[in-house]
CSV table of C-alpha atoms in Angstrom, one decimal:
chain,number,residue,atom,x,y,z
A,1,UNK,CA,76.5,-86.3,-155.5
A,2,UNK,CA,74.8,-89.0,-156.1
A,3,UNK,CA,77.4,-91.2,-158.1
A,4,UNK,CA,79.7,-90.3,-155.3
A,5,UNK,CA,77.5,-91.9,-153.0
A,6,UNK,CA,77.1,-95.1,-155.0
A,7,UNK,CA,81.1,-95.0,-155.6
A,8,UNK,CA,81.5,-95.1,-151.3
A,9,UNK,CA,78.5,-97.7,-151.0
A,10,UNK,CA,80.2,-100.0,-152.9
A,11,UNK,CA,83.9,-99.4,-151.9
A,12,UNK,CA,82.6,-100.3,-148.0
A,13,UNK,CA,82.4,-103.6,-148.7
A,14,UNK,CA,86.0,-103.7,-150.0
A,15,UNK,CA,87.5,-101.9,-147.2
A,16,UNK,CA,85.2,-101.7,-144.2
A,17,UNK,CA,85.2,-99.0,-141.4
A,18,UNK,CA,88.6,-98.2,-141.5
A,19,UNK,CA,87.7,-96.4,-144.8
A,20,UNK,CA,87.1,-93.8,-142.5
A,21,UNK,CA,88.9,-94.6,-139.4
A,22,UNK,CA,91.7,-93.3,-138.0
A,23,UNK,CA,93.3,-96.1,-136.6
A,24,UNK,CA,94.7,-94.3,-133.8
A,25,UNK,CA,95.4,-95.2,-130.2
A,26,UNK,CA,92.6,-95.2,-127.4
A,27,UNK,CA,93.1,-92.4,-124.7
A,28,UNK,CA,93.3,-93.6,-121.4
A,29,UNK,CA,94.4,-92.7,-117.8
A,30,UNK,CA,97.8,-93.7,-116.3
A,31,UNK,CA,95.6,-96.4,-114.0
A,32,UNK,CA,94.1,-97.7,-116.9
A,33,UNK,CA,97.1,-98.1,-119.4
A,34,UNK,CA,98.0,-101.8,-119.3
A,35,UNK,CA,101.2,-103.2,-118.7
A,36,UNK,CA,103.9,-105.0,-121.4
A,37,UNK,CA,105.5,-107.9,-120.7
A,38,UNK,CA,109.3,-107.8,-121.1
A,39,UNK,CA,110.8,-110.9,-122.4
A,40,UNK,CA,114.3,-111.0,-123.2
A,41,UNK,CA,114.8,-112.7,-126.5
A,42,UNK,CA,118.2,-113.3,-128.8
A,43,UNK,CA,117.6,-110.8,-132.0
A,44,UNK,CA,119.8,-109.5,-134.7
A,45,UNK,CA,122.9,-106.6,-132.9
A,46,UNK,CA,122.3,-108.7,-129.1
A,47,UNK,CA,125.4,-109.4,-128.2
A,48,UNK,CA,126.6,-112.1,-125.7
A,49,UNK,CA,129.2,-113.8,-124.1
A,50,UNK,CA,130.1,-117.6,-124.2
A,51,UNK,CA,132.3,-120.4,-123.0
A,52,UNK,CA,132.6,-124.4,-123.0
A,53,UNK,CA,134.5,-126.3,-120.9
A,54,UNK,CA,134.2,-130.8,-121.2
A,55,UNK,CA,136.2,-132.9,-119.1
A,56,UNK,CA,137.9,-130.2,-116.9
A,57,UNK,CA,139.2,-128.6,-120.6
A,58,UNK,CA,138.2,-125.7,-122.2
A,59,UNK,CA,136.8,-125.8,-125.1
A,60,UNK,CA,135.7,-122.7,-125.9
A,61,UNK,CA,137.9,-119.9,-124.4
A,62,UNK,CA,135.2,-116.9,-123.6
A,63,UNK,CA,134.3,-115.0,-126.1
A,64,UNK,CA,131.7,-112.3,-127.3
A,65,UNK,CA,129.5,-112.8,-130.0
A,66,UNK,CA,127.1,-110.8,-131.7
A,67,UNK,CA,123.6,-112.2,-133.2
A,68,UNK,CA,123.6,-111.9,-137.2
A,69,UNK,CA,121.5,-110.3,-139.0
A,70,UNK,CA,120.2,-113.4,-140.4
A,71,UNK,CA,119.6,-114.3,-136.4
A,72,UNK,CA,122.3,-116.8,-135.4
A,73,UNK,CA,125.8,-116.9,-133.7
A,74,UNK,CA,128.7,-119.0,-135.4
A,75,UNK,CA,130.7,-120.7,-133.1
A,76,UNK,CA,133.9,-123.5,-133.6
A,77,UNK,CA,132.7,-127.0,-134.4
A,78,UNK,CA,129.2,-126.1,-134.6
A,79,UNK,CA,128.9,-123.9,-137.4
A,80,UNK,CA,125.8,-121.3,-137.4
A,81,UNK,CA,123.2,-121.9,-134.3
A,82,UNK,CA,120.2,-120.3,-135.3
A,83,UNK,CA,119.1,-118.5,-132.1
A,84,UNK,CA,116.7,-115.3,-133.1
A,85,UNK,CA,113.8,-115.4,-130.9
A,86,UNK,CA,115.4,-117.3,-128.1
A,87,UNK,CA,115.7,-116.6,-124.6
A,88,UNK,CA,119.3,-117.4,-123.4
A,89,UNK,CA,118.1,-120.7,-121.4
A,90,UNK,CA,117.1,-121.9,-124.9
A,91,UNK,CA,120.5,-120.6,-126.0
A,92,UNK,CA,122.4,-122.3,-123.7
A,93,UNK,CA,120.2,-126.0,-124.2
A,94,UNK,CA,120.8,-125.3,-127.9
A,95,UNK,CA,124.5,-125.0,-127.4
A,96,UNK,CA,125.1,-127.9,-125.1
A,97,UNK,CA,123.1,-130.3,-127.5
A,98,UNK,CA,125.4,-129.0,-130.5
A,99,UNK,CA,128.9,-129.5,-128.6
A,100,UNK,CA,127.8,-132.8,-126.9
A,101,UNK,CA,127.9,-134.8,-130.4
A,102,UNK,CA,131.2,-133.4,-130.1
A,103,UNK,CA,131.9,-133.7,-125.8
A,104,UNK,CA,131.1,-135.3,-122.9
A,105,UNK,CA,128.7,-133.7,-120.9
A,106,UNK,CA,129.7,-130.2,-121.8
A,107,UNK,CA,129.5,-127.2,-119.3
A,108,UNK,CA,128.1,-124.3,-121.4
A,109,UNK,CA,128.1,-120.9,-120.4
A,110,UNK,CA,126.3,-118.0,-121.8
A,111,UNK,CA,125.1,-114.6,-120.8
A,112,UNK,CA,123.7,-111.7,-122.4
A,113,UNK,CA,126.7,-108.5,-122.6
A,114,UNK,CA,125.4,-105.7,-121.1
A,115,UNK,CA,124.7,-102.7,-123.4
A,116,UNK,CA,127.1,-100.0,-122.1
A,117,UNK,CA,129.4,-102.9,-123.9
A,118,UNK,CA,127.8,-101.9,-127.1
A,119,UNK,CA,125.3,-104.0,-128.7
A,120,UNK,CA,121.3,-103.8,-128.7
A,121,UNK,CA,119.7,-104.4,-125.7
A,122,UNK,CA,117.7,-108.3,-125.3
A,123,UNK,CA,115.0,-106.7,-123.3
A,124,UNK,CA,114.0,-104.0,-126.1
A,125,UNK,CA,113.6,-100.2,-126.5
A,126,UNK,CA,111.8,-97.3,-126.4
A,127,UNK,CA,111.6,-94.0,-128.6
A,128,UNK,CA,112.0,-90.8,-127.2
A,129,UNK,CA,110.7,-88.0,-130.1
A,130,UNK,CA,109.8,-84.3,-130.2
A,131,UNK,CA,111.4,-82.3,-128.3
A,132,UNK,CA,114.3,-83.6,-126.5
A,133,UNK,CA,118.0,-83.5,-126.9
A,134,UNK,CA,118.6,-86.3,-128.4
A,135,UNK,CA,115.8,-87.9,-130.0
A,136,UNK,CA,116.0,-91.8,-130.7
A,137,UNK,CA,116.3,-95.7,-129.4
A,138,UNK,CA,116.6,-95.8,-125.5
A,139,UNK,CA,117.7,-99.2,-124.2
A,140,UNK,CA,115.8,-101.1,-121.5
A,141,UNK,CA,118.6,-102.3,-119.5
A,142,UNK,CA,118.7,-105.2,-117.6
A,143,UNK,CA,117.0,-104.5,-114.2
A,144,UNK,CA,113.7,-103.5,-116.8
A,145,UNK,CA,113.0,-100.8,-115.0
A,146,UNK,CA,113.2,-97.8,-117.3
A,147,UNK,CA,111.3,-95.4,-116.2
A,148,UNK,CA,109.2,-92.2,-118.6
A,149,UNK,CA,111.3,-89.5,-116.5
A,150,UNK,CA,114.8,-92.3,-117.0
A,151,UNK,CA,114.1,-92.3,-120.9
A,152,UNK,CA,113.6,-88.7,-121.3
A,153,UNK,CA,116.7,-87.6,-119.2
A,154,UNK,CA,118.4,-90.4,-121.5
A,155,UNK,CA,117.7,-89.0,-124.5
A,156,UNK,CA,119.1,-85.7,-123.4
A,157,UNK,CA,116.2,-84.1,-121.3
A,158,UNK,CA,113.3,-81.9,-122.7
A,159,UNK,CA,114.4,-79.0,-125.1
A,160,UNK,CA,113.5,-75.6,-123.8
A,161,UNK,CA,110.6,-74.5,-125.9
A,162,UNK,CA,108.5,-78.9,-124.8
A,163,UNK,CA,105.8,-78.8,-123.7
A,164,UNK,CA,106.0,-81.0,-120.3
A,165,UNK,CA,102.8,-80.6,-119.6
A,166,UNK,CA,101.2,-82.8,-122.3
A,167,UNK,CA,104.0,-85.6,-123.3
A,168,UNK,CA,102.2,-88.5,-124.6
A,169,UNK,CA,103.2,-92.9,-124.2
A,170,UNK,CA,101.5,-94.9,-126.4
A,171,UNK,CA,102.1,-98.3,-126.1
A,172,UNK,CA,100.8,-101.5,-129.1
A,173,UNK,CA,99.1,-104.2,-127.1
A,174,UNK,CA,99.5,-107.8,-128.2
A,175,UNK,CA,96.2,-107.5,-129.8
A,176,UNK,CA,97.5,-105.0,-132.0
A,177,UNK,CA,95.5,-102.1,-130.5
A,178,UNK,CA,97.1,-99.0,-129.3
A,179,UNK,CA,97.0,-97.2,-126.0
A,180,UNK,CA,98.0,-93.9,-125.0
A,181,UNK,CA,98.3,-91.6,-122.0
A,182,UNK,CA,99.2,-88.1,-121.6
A,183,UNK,CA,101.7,-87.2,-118.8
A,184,UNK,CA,102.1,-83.9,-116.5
A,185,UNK,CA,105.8,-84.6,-116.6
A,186,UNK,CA,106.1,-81.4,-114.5
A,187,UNK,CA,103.5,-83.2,-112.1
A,188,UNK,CA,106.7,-85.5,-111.1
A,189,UNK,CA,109.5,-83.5,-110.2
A,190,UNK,CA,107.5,-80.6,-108.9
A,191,UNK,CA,104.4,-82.6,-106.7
A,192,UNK,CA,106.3,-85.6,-106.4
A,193,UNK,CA,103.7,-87.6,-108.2
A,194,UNK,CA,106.0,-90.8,-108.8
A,195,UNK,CA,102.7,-92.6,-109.9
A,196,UNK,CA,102.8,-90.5,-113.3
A,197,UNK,CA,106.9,-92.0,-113.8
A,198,UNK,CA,105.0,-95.1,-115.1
A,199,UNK,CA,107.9,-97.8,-116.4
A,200,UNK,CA,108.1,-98.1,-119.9
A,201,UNK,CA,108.0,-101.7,-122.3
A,202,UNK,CA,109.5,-102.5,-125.0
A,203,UNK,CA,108.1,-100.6,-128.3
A,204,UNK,CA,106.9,-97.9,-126.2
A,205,UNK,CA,106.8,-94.3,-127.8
A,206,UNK,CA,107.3,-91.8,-125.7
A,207,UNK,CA,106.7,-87.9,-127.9
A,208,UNK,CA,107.5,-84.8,-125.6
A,209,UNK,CA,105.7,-82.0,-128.1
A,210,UNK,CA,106.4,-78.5,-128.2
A,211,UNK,CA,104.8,-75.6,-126.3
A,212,UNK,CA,102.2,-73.7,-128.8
A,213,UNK,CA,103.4,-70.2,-127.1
């Protein structure tokens, strides 16, 4: 026992207190879970749609383009314009710079494409797990308003033997530290307690478990 002891006294210093920490998210209420911040940004699959016009002339005849894996969008004259981590303001700035060594005070137009067009959604996703129909990705579509109850029902409802009672969100803050609150999904539907349907950010994880009886 001893040796054992001497073996953890001097592995602490090696790995500190999360030797024997979990690492797991802090517990809170649904008033105290913080809010994300939902910014969209050009990444790999986002898809969107773009056009140029100079001197009354169209340049670029609309056209739907999706970001590379390697995070840019190749377009005629202008080869591959990095874009992975922009928003599409920065897009469009970056593309009217590019075609104006080529134009004269080109017009450029660009938009994300919506993601019932195919494509992954700009303003992130969720994960539904446990339980559910169809677990997986759910999309945050544009209006950012995806709610728990929303992304649930979108990833085919809860199976019949979940346990609504208990369905946890944790959500990573930008510190890196974990939150996570336990919903009474029944609470909503049944008692009309809409402040429990909290919205949902980007990386969320929403589990519905299964009923122990």
């Amino acid at each position: 026992m001893l040796r054992i002891a001497v073996m953890i006294a001097c592995l602490l210093p090696l790995f500190g207190c999360g030797l024997f920490s979990s690492g797991g998210p802090t517990r809170v209420s649904v008033a105290e879970l913080k809010p994300g911040v939902i910014v969209p940004q050009l990444r790999a699959g986002v898809k969107v749609r773009i056009s140029v016009i100079a001197s009354g002339q169209s340049v670029l005849e609309e056209t739907i383009k999706e970001v590379s894996v390697e995070g840019d969008v190749v377009l005629p004259y202008v080869d591959a314009v990095p874009c992975a981590g922009m928003t599409i303001e920065e897009f469009r700035k970056e593309l009217r710079k590019r075609y104006a060594e080529f134009y004269i005070d080109p017009q450029v137009s660009a938009d994300y494409v919506y993601t019932s067009e195919g494509g992954t959604s700009p303003y992130g996703s969720v994960l539904v797990s446990g339980c559910v129909g169809q677990p997986g990705m759910v999309s945050i579509p544009a209006t950012r308003d995806l709610t728990l109850y929303q992304a649930v029902q979108l990833a085919g409802g809860v199976g019949m033997w979940a346990n609504k009672n208990a369905v946890r969100v944790t959500r990573q803050m930008a510190d890196g530290t974990k939150q996570q609150v336990v919903i009474d999904m029944d609470e909503i539907g049944t008692n009309g307690a809409s402040e429990l349907n909290i919205q949902l950010m980007p990386g969320d994880v929403v589990d519905v478990p299964e009923s122990n009886w």
